[in-house]
Amino acid sequence: GQQLNQSPQSMFIQEGEDVSMNCTSSSIFNTWLWYKQDPGEGPVLLIALYKAGELTSNGRLTAQFGITRKDSFLNISASIPSDVGIYFCAGPLSGGYQKVTFGIGTKLQVIP
Amino acid sequence: KAGVTQTPRYLIKTRGQQVTLSCSPISGHRSVSWYQQTPGQGLQFLFEYFSETQRNKGNFPGRFSGRQFSNSRSEMNVSTLELGDSALYLCASSLASPSGNTIYFGEGSWLTVV
């Protein structure tokens, strides 16, 4: 079945550093979604990408939909302590509007 | 407007019991999906409903079921609970527009089976 490979699975960074994480798949996706989840809470949508090559920003976050439609990356610039959490990439499986598959997540820890 | 609302937030059940979780989607959203999240398996798709009809189903046993009401609110039920059913159950809603698949999550229901 379709799978999303997300890396890295965890990272420790110093406050102020930039962060990059990515997702790849063996299948083509028509949509890429990036979420952040805080402990004990549901995932919160950060950025949604709908077109190959699309580059979208949301404050200090930037995400791109790969040209091959099989990958996407998320960058966080000038990290701050509240960026701590788990970041998930996600994309819809074929056959339904909401049958979305998720990457394993990138656990980000920011050292003040 | 209000986000996706899930109840209860926390519950503890014993093996063999059954549980019902409730989800109210964002106003105007007609599609509701459910996910199970565990540390080892990540986010796993359970099922998705649109206009009271189940459109998609994940690879879970028949003990997991759901339904959607005419007001788009949804419930999921797990019967004959097992220890491995302990997880965060997340509900998500969407407009179900064909232009995209953006979904918004609730805060989840923490289920502990003892």
mmCIF file with all atom_site columns, C-alpha atoms in Angstrom:
data_model
loop_
_atom_site.group_PDB
_atom_site.id
_atom_site.type_symbol
_atom_site.label_atom_id
_atom_site.label_alt_id
_atom_site.label_comp_id
_atom_site.label_asym_id
_atom_site.label_entity_id
_atom_site.label_seq_id
_atom_site.pdbx_PDB_ins_code
_atom_site.Cartn_x
_atom_site.Cartn_y
_atom_site.Cartn_z
_atom_site.occupancy
_atom_site.B_iso_or_equiv
_atom_site.pdbx_formal_charge
_atom_site.auth_seq_id
_atom_site.auth_comp_id
_atom_site.auth_asym_id
_atom_site.auth_atom_id
_atom_site.pdbx_PDB_model_num
ATOM 1   C CA . GLY A 1 1   ? 0.000   0.000  0.000  1.00 0.00 ? 1   GLY A CA 1
ATOM 2   C CA . GLN A 1 2   ? 0.942   3.634  -0.118 1.00 0.00 ? 2   GLN A CA 1
ATOM 3   C CA . GLN A 1 3   ? 3.387   4.745  2.528  1.00 0.00 ? 3   GLN A CA 1
ATOM 4   C CA . LEU A 1 4   ? 4.925   7.993  3.567  1.00 0.00 ? 4   LEU A CA 1
ATOM 5   C CA . ASN A 1 5   ? 8.543   7.986  4.676  1.00 0.00 ? 5   ASN A CA 1
ATOM 6   C CA . GLN A 1 6   ? 9.215   10.911 6.952  1.00 0.00 ? 6   GLN A CA 1
ATOM 7   C CA . SER A 1 7   ? 12.633  11.973 8.180  1.00 0.00 ? 7   SER A CA 1
ATOM 8   C CA . PRO A 1 8   ? 14.241  12.653 10.468 1.00 0.00 ? 8   PRO A CA 1
ATOM 9   C CA . GLN A 1 9   ? 12.221  10.922 13.157 1.00 0.00 ? 9   GLN A CA 1
ATOM 10  C CA . SER A 1 10  ? 13.592  13.184 15.857 1.00 0.00 ? 10  SER A CA 1
ATOM 11  C CA . MET A 1 11  ? 15.827  16.175 16.154 1.00 0.00 ? 11  MET A CA 1
ATOM 12  C CA . PHE A 1 12  ? 17.329  18.400 18.825 1.00 0.00 ? 12  PHE A CA 1
ATOM 13  C CA . ILE A 1 13  ? 18.169  21.923 17.782 1.00 0.00 ? 13  ILE A CA 1
ATOM 14  C CA . GLN A 1 14  ? 19.273  25.142 19.397 1.00 0.00 ? 14  GLN A CA 1
ATOM 15  C CA . GLU A 1 15  ? 16.809  27.988 19.620 1.00 0.00 ? 15  GLU A CA 1
ATOM 16  C CA . GLY A 1 16  ? 17.266  30.245 16.612 1.00 0.00 ? 16  GLY A CA 1
ATOM 17  C CA . GLU A 1 17  ? 18.378  27.506 14.260 1.00 0.00 ? 17  GLU A CA 1
ATOM 18  C CA . ASP A 1 18  ? 16.536  26.565 11.091 1.00 0.00 ? 18  ASP A CA 1
ATOM 19  C CA . VAL A 1 19  ? 14.930  23.143 10.749 1.00 0.00 ? 19  VAL A CA 1
ATOM 20  C CA . SER A 1 20  ? 14.136  21.012 7.738  1.00 0.00 ? 20  SER A CA 1
ATOM 21  C CA . MET A 1 21  ? 12.142  17.800 7.505  1.00 0.00 ? 21  MET A CA 1
ATOM 22  C CA . ASN A 1 22  ? 10.795  15.895 4.554  1.00 0.00 ? 22  ASN A CA 1
ATOM 23  C CA . CYS A 1 23  ? 8.469   13.206 3.373  1.00 0.00 ? 23  CYS A CA 1
ATOM 24  C CA . THR A 1 24  ? 8.756   10.900 0.404  1.00 0.00 ? 24  THR A CA 1
ATOM 25  C CA . SER A 1 25  ? 6.479   8.336  -1.105 1.00 0.00 ? 25  SER A CA 1
ATOM 26  C CA . SER A 1 26  ? 6.624   5.710  -3.797 1.00 0.00 ? 26  SER A CA 1
ATOM 27  C CA . SER A 1 27  ? 3.216   6.930  -4.972 1.00 0.00 ? 27  SER A CA 1
ATOM 28  C CA . ILE A 1 28  ? 2.037   10.172 -6.449 1.00 0.00 ? 28  ILE A CA 1
ATOM 29  C CA . PHE A 1 29  ? 0.051   12.499 -4.193 1.00 0.00 ? 29  PHE A CA 1
ATOM 30  C CA . ASN A 1 30  ? -2.312  15.242 -5.265 1.00 0.00 ? 30  ASN A CA 1
ATOM 31  C CA . THR A 1 31  ? -2.208  16.977 -1.913 1.00 0.00 ? 31  THR A CA 1
ATOM 32  C CA . TRP A 1 32  ? 0.376   17.310 0.810  1.00 0.00 ? 32  TRP A CA 1
ATOM 33  C CA . LEU A 1 33  ? -0.589  18.381 4.295  1.00 0.00 ? 33  LEU A CA 1
ATOM 34  C CA . TRP A 1 34  ? 1.673   19.305 7.187  1.00 0.00 ? 34  TRP A CA 1
ATOM 35  C CA . TYR A 1 35  ? 0.449   19.122 10.782 1.00 0.00 ? 35  TYR A CA 1
ATOM 36  C CA . LYS A 1 36  ? 1.895   19.842 14.195 1.00 0.00 ? 36  LYS A CA 1
ATOM 37  C CA . GLN A 1 37  ? 0.783   17.951 17.282 1.00 0.00 ? 37  GLN A CA 1
ATOM 38  C CA . ASP A 1 38  ? 1.411   19.058 20.843 1.00 0.00 ? 38  ASP A CA 1
ATOM 39  C CA . PRO A 1 39  ? 1.360   16.458 23.629 1.00 0.00 ? 39  PRO A CA 1
ATOM 40  C CA . GLY A 1 40  ? -2.168  15.339 24.455 1.00 0.00 ? 40  GLY A CA 1
ATOM 41  C CA . GLU A 1 41  ? -3.739  17.377 21.660 1.00 0.00 ? 41  GLU A CA 1
ATOM 42  C CA . GLY A 1 42  ? -4.982  16.714 18.169 1.00 0.00 ? 42  GLY A CA 1
ATOM 43  C CA . PRO A 1 43  ? -2.875  17.602 15.115 1.00 0.00 ? 43  PRO A CA 1
ATOM 44  C CA . VAL A 1 44  ? -3.192  21.182 13.939 1.00 0.00 ? 44  VAL A CA 1
ATOM 45  C CA . LEU A 1 45  ? -2.956  21.962 10.248 1.00 0.00 ? 45  LEU A CA 1
ATOM 46  C CA . LEU A 1 46  ? 0.065   24.108 9.388  1.00 0.00 ? 46  LEU A CA 1
ATOM 47  C CA . ILE A 1 47  ? 0.214   24.166 5.611  1.00 0.00 ? 47  ILE A CA 1
ATOM 48  C CA . ALA A 1 48  ? -1.723  22.537 2.779  1.00 0.00 ? 48  ALA A CA 1
ATOM 49  C CA . LEU A 1 49  ? -0.216  22.111 -0.693 1.00 0.00 ? 49  LEU A CA 1
ATOM 50  C CA . TYR A 1 50  ? -2.287  21.300 -3.756 1.00 0.00 ? 50  TYR A CA 1
ATOM 51  C CA . LYS A 1 51  ? -0.038  21.736 -6.803 1.00 0.00 ? 51  LYS A CA 1
ATOM 52  C CA . ALA A 1 52  ? 3.280   20.233 -7.823 1.00 0.00 ? 52  ALA A CA 1
ATOM 53  C CA . GLY A 1 53  ? 6.044   22.772 -7.327 1.00 0.00 ? 53  GLY A CA 1
ATOM 54  C CA . GLU A 1 54  ? 3.925   24.894 -5.003 1.00 0.00 ? 54  GLU A CA 1
ATOM 55  C CA . LEU A 1 55  ? 5.874   26.734 -2.317 1.00 0.00 ? 55  LEU A CA 1
ATOM 56  C CA . THR A 1 56  ? 3.775   28.064 0.555  1.00 0.00 ? 56  THR A CA 1
ATOM 57  C CA . SER A 1 57  ? 4.687   29.963 3.686  1.00 0.00 ? 57  SER A CA 1
ATOM 58  C CA . ASN A 1 58  ? 2.912   30.393 6.992  1.00 0.00 ? 58  ASN A CA 1
ATOM 59  C CA . GLY A 1 59  ? 4.929   32.756 9.156  1.00 0.00 ? 59  GLY A CA 1
ATOM 60  C CA . ARG A 1 60  ? 8.279   31.106 9.847  1.00 0.00 ? 60  ARG A CA 1
ATOM 61  C CA . LEU A 1 61  ? 7.134   27.894 8.170  1.00 0.00 ? 61  LEU A CA 1
ATOM 62  C CA . THR A 1 62  ? 7.668   27.113 4.510  1.00 0.00 ? 62  THR A CA 1
ATOM 63  C CA . ALA A 1 63  ? 6.610   23.953 2.713  1.00 0.00 ? 63  ALA A CA 1
ATOM 64  C CA . GLN A 1 64  ? 6.994   22.779 -0.850 1.00 0.00 ? 64  GLN A CA 1
ATOM 65  C CA . PHE A 1 65  ? 5.166   20.224 -2.964 1.00 0.00 ? 65  PHE A CA 1
ATOM 66  C CA . GLY A 1 66  ? 7.816   18.331 -4.920 1.00 0.00 ? 66  GLY A CA 1
ATOM 67  C CA . ILE A 1 67  ? 7.807   18.453 -8.703 1.00 0.00 ? 67  ILE A CA 1
ATOM 68  C CA . THR A 1 68  ? 7.590   14.673 -8.934 1.00 0.00 ? 68  THR A CA 1
ATOM 69  C CA . ARG A 1 69  ? 4.544   14.799 -6.604 1.00 0.00 ? 69  ARG A CA 1
ATOM 70  C CA . LYS A 1 70  ? 6.192   12.117 -4.515 1.00 0.00 ? 70  LYS A CA 1
ATOM 71  C CA . ASP A 1 71  ? 7.798   14.322 -1.905 1.00 0.00 ? 71  ASP A CA 1
ATOM 72  C CA . SER A 1 72  ? 7.422   17.412 0.217  1.00 0.00 ? 72  SER A CA 1
ATOM 73  C CA . PHE A 1 73  ? 9.526   19.301 2.718  1.00 0.00 ? 73  PHE A CA 1
ATOM 74  C CA . LEU A 1 74  ? 8.807   21.611 5.624  1.00 0.00 ? 74  LEU A CA 1
ATOM 75  C CA . ASN A 1 75  ? 11.239  24.246 6.832  1.00 0.00 ? 75  ASN A CA 1
ATOM 76  C CA . ILE A 1 76  ? 11.042  26.169 10.081 1.00 0.00 ? 76  ILE A CA 1
ATOM 77  C CA . SER A 1 77  ? 13.211  29.239 10.310 1.00 0.00 ? 77  SER A CA 1
ATOM 78  C CA . ALA A 1 78  ? 14.615  30.779 13.499 1.00 0.00 ? 78  ALA A CA 1
ATOM 79  C CA . SER A 1 79  ? 13.138  28.120 15.782 1.00 0.00 ? 79  SER A CA 1
ATOM 80  C CA . ILE A 1 80  ? 11.670  29.087 19.144 1.00 0.00 ? 80  ILE A CA 1
ATOM 81  C CA . PRO A 1 81  ? 10.774  26.935 22.176 1.00 0.00 ? 81  PRO A CA 1
ATOM 82  C CA . SER A 1 82  ? 7.086   26.739 21.262 1.00 0.00 ? 82  SER A CA 1
ATOM 83  C CA . ASP A 1 83  ? 8.020   24.946 18.030 1.00 0.00 ? 83  ASP A CA 1
ATOM 84  C CA . VAL A 1 84  ? 8.488   21.834 20.155 1.00 0.00 ? 84  VAL A CA 1
ATOM 85  C CA . GLY A 1 85  ? 6.130   19.059 19.106 1.00 0.00 ? 85  GLY A CA 1
ATOM 86  C CA . ILE A 1 86  ? 5.630   16.337 16.552 1.00 0.00 ? 86  ILE A CA 1
ATOM 87  C CA . TYR A 1 87  ? 5.299   17.311 12.913 1.00 0.00 ? 87  TYR A CA 1
ATOM 88  C CA . PHE A 1 88  ? 3.434   15.060 10.518 1.00 0.00 ? 88  PHE A CA 1
ATOM 89  C CA . CYS A 1 89  ? 3.227   15.037 6.779  1.00 0.00 ? 89  CYS A CA 1
ATOM 90  C CA . ALA A 1 90  ? 0.064   13.593 5.295  1.00 0.00 ? 90  ALA A CA 1
ATOM 91  C CA . GLY A 1 91  ? -1.501  12.887 1.969  1.00 0.00 ? 91  GLY A CA 1
ATOM 92  C CA . PRO A 1 92  ? -4.756  11.404 0.767  1.00 0.00 ? 92  PRO A CA 1
ATOM 93  C CA . LEU A 1 93  ? -4.893  7.807  -0.333 1.00 0.00 ? 93  LEU A CA 1
ATOM 94  C CA . SER A 1 94  ? -6.680  7.126  -3.564 1.00 0.00 ? 94  SER A CA 1
ATOM 95  C CA . GLY A 1 95  ? -10.335 6.307  -3.497 1.00 0.00 ? 95  GLY A CA 1
ATOM 96  C CA . GLY A 1 96  ? -11.698 8.865  -1.117 1.00 0.00 ? 96  GLY A CA 1
ATOM 97  C CA . TYR A 1 97  ? -11.572 12.467 -0.079 1.00 0.00 ? 97  TYR A CA 1
ATOM 98  C CA . GLN A 1 98  ? -10.398 11.845 3.421  1.00 0.00 ? 98  GLN A CA 1
ATOM 99  C CA . LYS A 1 99  ? -8.597  8.522  3.438  1.00 0.00 ? 99  LYS A CA 1
ATOM 100 C CA . VAL A 1 100 ? -5.402  10.249 4.453  1.00 0.00 ? 100 VAL A CA 1
ATOM 101 C CA . THR A 1 101 ? -2.173  8.499  5.309  1.00 0.00 ? 101 THR A CA 1
ATOM 102 C CA . PHE A 1 102 ? 0.358   10.020 7.698  1.00 0.00 ? 102 PHE A CA 1
ATOM 103 C CA . GLY A 1 103 ? 4.091   9.921  8.039  1.00 0.00 ? 103 GLY A CA 1
ATOM 104 C CA . ILE A 1 104 ? 5.536   8.553  11.274 1.00 0.00 ? 104 ILE A CA 1
ATOM 105 C CA . GLY A 1 105 ? 6.231   12.074 12.485 1.00 0.00 ? 105 GLY A CA 1
ATOM 106 C CA . THR A 1 106 ? 9.282   14.185 13.287 1.00 0.00 ? 106 THR A CA 1
ATOM 107 C CA . LYS A 1 107 ? 9.709   14.930 16.976 1.00 0.00 ? 107 LYS A CA 1
ATOM 108 C CA . LEU A 1 108 ? 11.288  18.332 17.349 1.00 0.00 ? 108 LEU A CA 1
ATOM 109 C CA . GLN A 1 109 ? 12.931  19.510 20.538 1.00 0.00 ? 109 GLN A CA 1
ATOM 110 C CA . VAL A 1 110 ? 14.298  23.037 20.844 1.00 0.00 ? 110 VAL A CA 1
ATOM 111 C CA . ILE A 1 111 ? 17.027  23.792 23.333 1.00 0.00 ? 111 ILE A CA 1
ATOM 112 C CA . PRO A 1 112 ? 16.743  27.347 24.697 1.00 0.00 ? 112 PRO A CA 1
ATOM 113 C CA . LYS B 2 1   ? -16.314 29.293 14.408 1.00 0.00 ? 1   LYS B CA 1
ATOM 114 C CA . ALA B 2 2   ? -16.035 26.321 16.716 1.00 0.00 ? 2   ALA B CA 1
ATOM 115 C CA . GLY B 2 3   ? -13.581 23.596 15.821 1.00 0.00 ? 3   GLY B CA 1
ATOM 116 C CA . VAL B 2 4   ? -14.053 19.857 15.822 1.00 0.00 ? 4   VAL B CA 1
ATOM 117 C CA . THR B 2 5   ? -15.377 18.753 19.195 1.00 0.00 ? 5   THR B CA 1
ATOM 118 C CA . GLN B 2 6   ? -14.837 15.306 20.631 1.00 0.00 ? 6   GLN B CA 1
ATOM 119 C CA . THR B 2 7   ? -16.311 13.759 23.748 1.00 0.00 ? 7   THR B CA 1
ATOM 120 C CA . PRO B 2 8   ? -15.352 12.369 26.124 1.00 0.00 ? 8   PRO B CA 1
ATOM 121 C CA . ARG B 2 9   ? -11.762 13.573 26.345 1.00 0.00 ? 9   ARG B CA 1
ATOM 122 C CA . TYR B 2 10  ? -10.627 10.806 28.668 1.00 0.00 ? 10  TYR B CA 1
ATOM 123 C CA . LEU B 2 11  ? -12.085 7.461  29.605 1.00 0.00 ? 11  LEU B CA 1
ATOM 124 C CA . ILE B 2 12  ? -11.048 4.200  31.154 1.00 0.00 ? 12  ILE B CA 1
ATOM 125 C CA . LYS B 2 13  ? -12.701 0.906  30.269 1.00 0.00 ? 13  LYS B CA 1
ATOM 126 C CA . THR B 2 14  ? -12.066 -2.706 31.120 1.00 0.00 ? 14  THR B CA 1
ATOM 127 C CA . ARG B 2 15  ? -11.412 -5.496 28.680 1.00 0.00 ? 15  ARG B CA 1
ATOM 128 C CA . GLY B 2 16  ? -14.552 -6.871 27.102 1.00 0.00 ? 16  GLY B CA 1
ATOM 129 C CA . GLN B 2 17  ? -16.561 -3.681 27.502 1.00 0.00 ? 17  GLN B CA 1
ATOM 130 C CA . GLN B 2 18  ? -17.644 -1.502 24.656 1.00 0.00 ? 18  GLN B CA 1
ATOM 131 C CA . VAL B 2 19  ? -17.177 2.230  24.167 1.00 0.00 ? 19  VAL B CA 1
ATOM 132 C CA . THR B 2 20  ? -18.818 4.961  22.112 1.00 0.00 ? 20  THR B CA 1
ATOM 133 C CA . LEU B 2 21  ? -16.980 8.144  21.164 1.00 0.00 ? 21  LEU B CA 1
ATOM 134 C CA . SER B 2 22  ? -18.662 11.221 19.772 1.00 0.00 ? 22  SER B CA 1
ATOM 135 C CA . CYS B 2 23  ? -17.550 13.861 17.294 1.00 0.00 ? 23  CYS B CA 1
ATOM 136 C CA . SER B 2 24  ? -19.140 17.132 16.200 1.00 0.00 ? 24  SER B CA 1
ATOM 137 C CA . PRO B 2 25  ? -17.546 18.496 13.018 1.00 0.00 ? 25  PRO B CA 1
ATOM 138 C CA . ILE B 2 26  ? -16.908 22.112 12.171 1.00 0.00 ? 26  ILE B CA 1
ATOM 139 C CA . SER B 2 27  ? -20.150 23.780 11.176 1.00 0.00 ? 27  SER B CA 1
ATOM 140 C CA . GLY B 2 28  ? -20.760 23.254 7.467  1.00 0.00 ? 28  GLY B CA 1
ATOM 141 C CA . HIS B 2 29  ? -18.385 20.313 7.184  1.00 0.00 ? 29  HIS B CA 1
ATOM 142 C CA . ARG B 2 30  ? -20.074 17.199 5.908  1.00 0.00 ? 30  ARG B CA 1
ATOM 143 C CA . SER B 2 31  ? -17.258 14.698 5.955  1.00 0.00 ? 31  SER B CA 1
ATOM 144 C CA . VAL B 2 32  ? -15.985 13.109 9.142  1.00 0.00 ? 32  VAL B CA 1
ATOM 145 C CA . SER B 2 33  ? -13.118 10.674 9.509  1.00 0.00 ? 33  SER B CA 1
ATOM 146 C CA . TRP B 2 34  ? -11.685 8.800  12.458 1.00 0.00 ? 34  TRP B CA 1
ATOM 147 C CA . TYR B 2 35  ? -8.090  7.865  13.276 1.00 0.00 ? 35  TYR B CA 1
ATOM 148 C CA . GLN B 2 36  ? -6.390  5.800  15.929 1.00 0.00 ? 36  GLN B CA 1
ATOM 149 C CA . GLN B 2 37  ? -3.058  7.059  17.245 1.00 0.00 ? 37  GLN B CA 1
ATOM 150 C CA . THR B 2 38  ? -0.681  4.893  19.231 1.00 0.00 ? 38  THR B CA 1
ATOM 151 C CA . PRO B 2 39  ? 3.033   5.426  19.951 1.00 0.00 ? 39  PRO B CA 1
ATOM 152 C CA . GLY B 2 40  ? 4.045   2.384  17.969 1.00 0.00 ? 40  GLY B CA 1
ATOM 153 C CA . GLN B 2 41  ? 1.754   2.693  14.955 1.00 0.00 ? 41  GLN B CA 1
ATOM 154 C CA . GLY B 2 42  ? 1.334   6.411  14.517 1.00 0.00 ? 42  GLY B CA 1
ATOM 155 C CA . LEU B 2 43  ? -1.895  7.696  12.992 1.00 0.00 ? 43  LEU B CA 1
ATOM 156 C CA . GLN B 2 44  ? -3.991  4.959  11.446 1.00 0.00 ? 44  GLN B CA 1
ATOM 157 C CA . PHE B 2 45  ? -7.108  5.622  9.380  1.00 0.00 ? 45  PHE B CA 1
ATOM 158 C CA . LEU B 2 46  ? -10.254 3.971  10.724 1.00 0.00 ? 46  LEU B CA 1
ATOM 159 C CA . PHE B 2 47  ? -13.109 5.152  8.507  1.00 0.00 ? 47  PHE B CA 1
ATOM 160 C CA . GLU B 2 48  ? -14.667 8.142  6.811  1.00 0.00 ? 48  GLU B CA 1
ATOM 161 C CA . TYR B 2 49  ? -18.292 9.215  6.517  1.00 0.00 ? 49  TYR B CA 1
ATOM 162 C CA . PHE B 2 50  ? -20.042 11.612 4.199  1.00 0.00 ? 50  PHE B CA 1
ATOM 163 C CA . SER B 2 51  ? -23.785 12.256 4.172  1.00 0.00 ? 51  SER B CA 1
ATOM 164 C CA . GLU B 2 52  ? -24.395 9.420  6.609  1.00 0.00 ? 52  GLU B CA 1
ATOM 165 C CA . THR B 2 53  ? -22.593 6.919  4.376  1.00 0.00 ? 53  THR B CA 1
ATOM 166 C CA . GLN B 2 54  ? -19.296 5.222  5.058  1.00 0.00 ? 54  GLN B CA 1
ATOM 167 C CA . ARG B 2 55  ? -17.070 6.029  2.062  1.00 0.00 ? 55  ARG B CA 1
ATOM 168 C CA . ASN B 2 56  ? -13.800 4.488  3.167  1.00 0.00 ? 56  ASN B CA 1
ATOM 169 C CA . LYS B 2 57  ? -12.639 2.010  5.762  1.00 0.00 ? 57  LYS B CA 1
ATOM 170 C CA . GLY B 2 58  ? -9.193  1.241  7.110  1.00 0.00 ? 58  GLY B CA 1
ATOM 171 C CA . ASN B 2 59  ? -7.757  -2.117 8.079  1.00 0.00 ? 59  ASN B CA 1
ATOM 172 C CA . PHE B 2 60  ? -9.358  -2.574 11.455 1.00 0.00 ? 60  PHE B CA 1
ATOM 173 C CA . PRO B 2 61  ? -11.425 -5.514 12.736 1.00 0.00 ? 61  PRO B CA 1
ATOM 174 C CA . GLY B 2 62  ? -15.189 -5.463 12.715 1.00 0.00 ? 62  GLY B CA 1
ATOM 175 C CA . ARG B 2 63  ? -15.212 -4.551 16.425 1.00 0.00 ? 63  ARG B CA 1
ATOM 176 C CA . PHE B 2 64  ? -14.637 -0.998 15.226 1.00 0.00 ? 64  PHE B CA 1
ATOM 177 C CA . SER B 2 65  ? -17.699 0.641  13.750 1.00 0.00 ? 65  SER B CA 1
ATOM 178 C CA . GLY B 2 66  ? -19.093 4.073  13.213 1.00 0.00 ? 66  GLY B CA 1
ATOM 179 C CA . ARG B 2 67  ? -21.982 6.075  11.943 1.00 0.00 ? 67  ARG B CA 1
ATOM 180 C CA . GLN B 2 68  ? -22.869 9.578  10.910 1.00 0.00 ? 68  GLN B CA 1
ATOM 181 C CA . PHE B 2 69  ? -26.094 11.407 11.598 1.00 0.00 ? 69  PHE B CA 1
ATOM 182 C CA . SER B 2 70  ? -28.050 13.786 9.390  1.00 0.00 ? 70  SER B CA 1
ATOM 183 C CA . ASN B 2 71  ? -26.501 16.783 11.178 1.00 0.00 ? 71  ASN B CA 1
ATOM 184 C CA . SER B 2 72  ? -23.023 15.410 10.255 1.00 0.00 ? 72  SER B CA 1
ATOM 185 C CA . ARG B 2 73  ? -22.203 14.502 13.827 1.00 0.00 ? 73  ARG B CA 1
ATOM 186 C CA . SER B 2 74  ? -20.493 11.130 14.071 1.00 0.00 ? 74  SER B CA 1
ATOM 187 C CA . GLU B 2 75  ? -19.955 8.368  16.590 1.00 0.00 ? 75  GLU B CA 1
ATOM 188 C CA . MET B 2 76  ? -17.562 5.479  16.633 1.00 0.00 ? 76  MET B CA 1
ATOM 189 C CA . ASN B 2 77  ? -17.977 2.338  18.665 1.00 0.00 ? 77  ASN B CA 1
ATOM 190 C CA . VAL B 2 78  ? -15.505 -0.279 19.741 1.00 0.00 ? 78  VAL B CA 1
ATOM 191 C CA . SER B 2 79  ? -16.942 -3.515 21.092 1.00 0.00 ? 79  SER B CA 1
ATOM 192 C CA . THR B 2 80  ? -15.245 -6.230 23.128 1.00 0.00 ? 80  THR B CA 1
ATOM 193 C CA . LEU B 2 81  ? -12.376 -3.958 24.060 1.00 0.00 ? 81  LEU B CA 1
ATOM 194 C CA . GLU B 2 82  ? -8.847  -5.307 24.133 1.00 0.00 ? 82  GLU B CA 1
ATOM 195 C CA . LEU B 2 83  ? -5.794  -3.894 25.880 1.00 0.00 ? 83  LEU B CA 1
ATOM 196 C CA . GLY B 2 84  ? -4.340  -2.992 22.495 1.00 0.00 ? 84  GLY B CA 1
ATOM 197 C CA . ASP B 2 85  ? -7.250  -0.664 21.823 1.00 0.00 ? 85  ASP B CA 1
ATOM 198 C CA . SER B 2 86  ? -5.771  1.823  24.270 1.00 0.00 ? 86  SER B CA 1
ATOM 199 C CA . ALA B 2 87  ? -5.026  4.872  22.143 1.00 0.00 ? 87  ALA B CA 1
ATOM 200 C CA . LEU B 2 88  ? -5.871  8.421  21.261 1.00 0.00 ? 88  LEU B CA 1
ATOM 201 C CA . TYR B 2 89  ? -8.868  8.415  18.926 1.00 0.00 ? 89  TYR B CA 1
ATOM 202 C CA . LEU B 2 90  ? -8.998  11.446 16.673 1.00 0.00 ? 90  LEU B CA 1
ATOM 203 C CA . CYS B 2 91  ? -11.891 12.754 14.679 1.00 0.00 ? 91  CYS B CA 1
ATOM 204 C CA . ALA B 2 92  ? -11.385 15.070 11.726 1.00 0.00 ? 92  ALA B CA 1
ATOM 205 C CA . SER B 2 93  ? -13.777 16.996 9.532  1.00 0.00 ? 93  SER B CA 1
ATOM 206 C CA . SER B 2 94  ? -13.680 18.480 6.083  1.00 0.00 ? 94  SER B CA 1
ATOM 207 C CA . LEU B 2 95  ? -15.904 20.294 3.627  1.00 0.00 ? 95  LEU B CA 1
ATOM 208 C CA . ALA B 2 96  ? -15.296 17.320 1.338  1.00 0.00 ? 96  ALA B CA 1
ATOM 209 C CA . SER B 2 97  ? -14.721 19.691 -1.529 1.00 0.00 ? 97  SER B CA 1
ATOM 210 C CA . PRO B 2 98  ? -13.111 18.005 -4.540 1.00 0.00 ? 98  PRO B CA 1
ATOM 211 C CA . SER B 2 99  ? -10.623 20.881 -4.727 1.00 0.00 ? 99  SER B CA 1
ATOM 212 C CA . GLY B 2 100 ? -8.587  19.544 -1.844 1.00 0.00 ? 100 GLY B CA 1
ATOM 213 C CA . ASN B 2 101 ? -8.401  17.259 1.099  1.00 0.00 ? 101 ASN B CA 1
ATOM 214 C CA . THR B 2 102 ? -7.679  19.588 3.980  1.00 0.00 ? 102 THR B CA 1
ATOM 215 C CA . ILE B 2 103 ? -8.943  18.092 7.187  1.00 0.00 ? 103 ILE B CA 1
ATOM 216 C CA . TYR B 2 104 ? -9.140  19.582 10.649 1.00 0.00 ? 104 TYR B CA 1
ATOM 217 C CA . PHE B 2 105 ? -8.730  17.517 13.795 1.00 0.00 ? 105 PHE B CA 1
ATOM 218 C CA . GLY B 2 106 ? -10.397 17.566 17.173 1.00 0.00 ? 106 GLY B CA 1
ATOM 219 C CA . GLU B 2 107 ? -8.409  17.236 20.373 1.00 0.00 ? 107 GLU B CA 1
ATOM 220 C CA . GLY B 2 108 ? -9.091  13.536 20.578 1.00 0.00 ? 108 GLY B CA 1
ATOM 221 C CA . SER B 2 109 ? -10.479 11.045 23.054 1.00 0.00 ? 109 SER B CA 1
ATOM 222 C CA . TRP B 2 110 ? -7.966  9.208  25.207 1.00 0.00 ? 110 TRP B CA 1
ATOM 223 C CA . LEU B 2 111 ? -9.083  5.646  25.760 1.00 0.00 ? 111 LEU B CA 1
ATOM 224 C CA . THR B 2 112 ? -7.344  3.443  28.280 1.00 0.00 ? 112 THR B CA 1
ATOM 225 C CA . VAL B 2 113 ? -8.334  -0.227 28.458 1.00 0.00 ? 113 VAL B CA 1
ATOM 226 C CA . VAL B 2 114 ? -7.369  -2.036 31.638 1.00 0.00 ? 114 VAL B CA 1
#
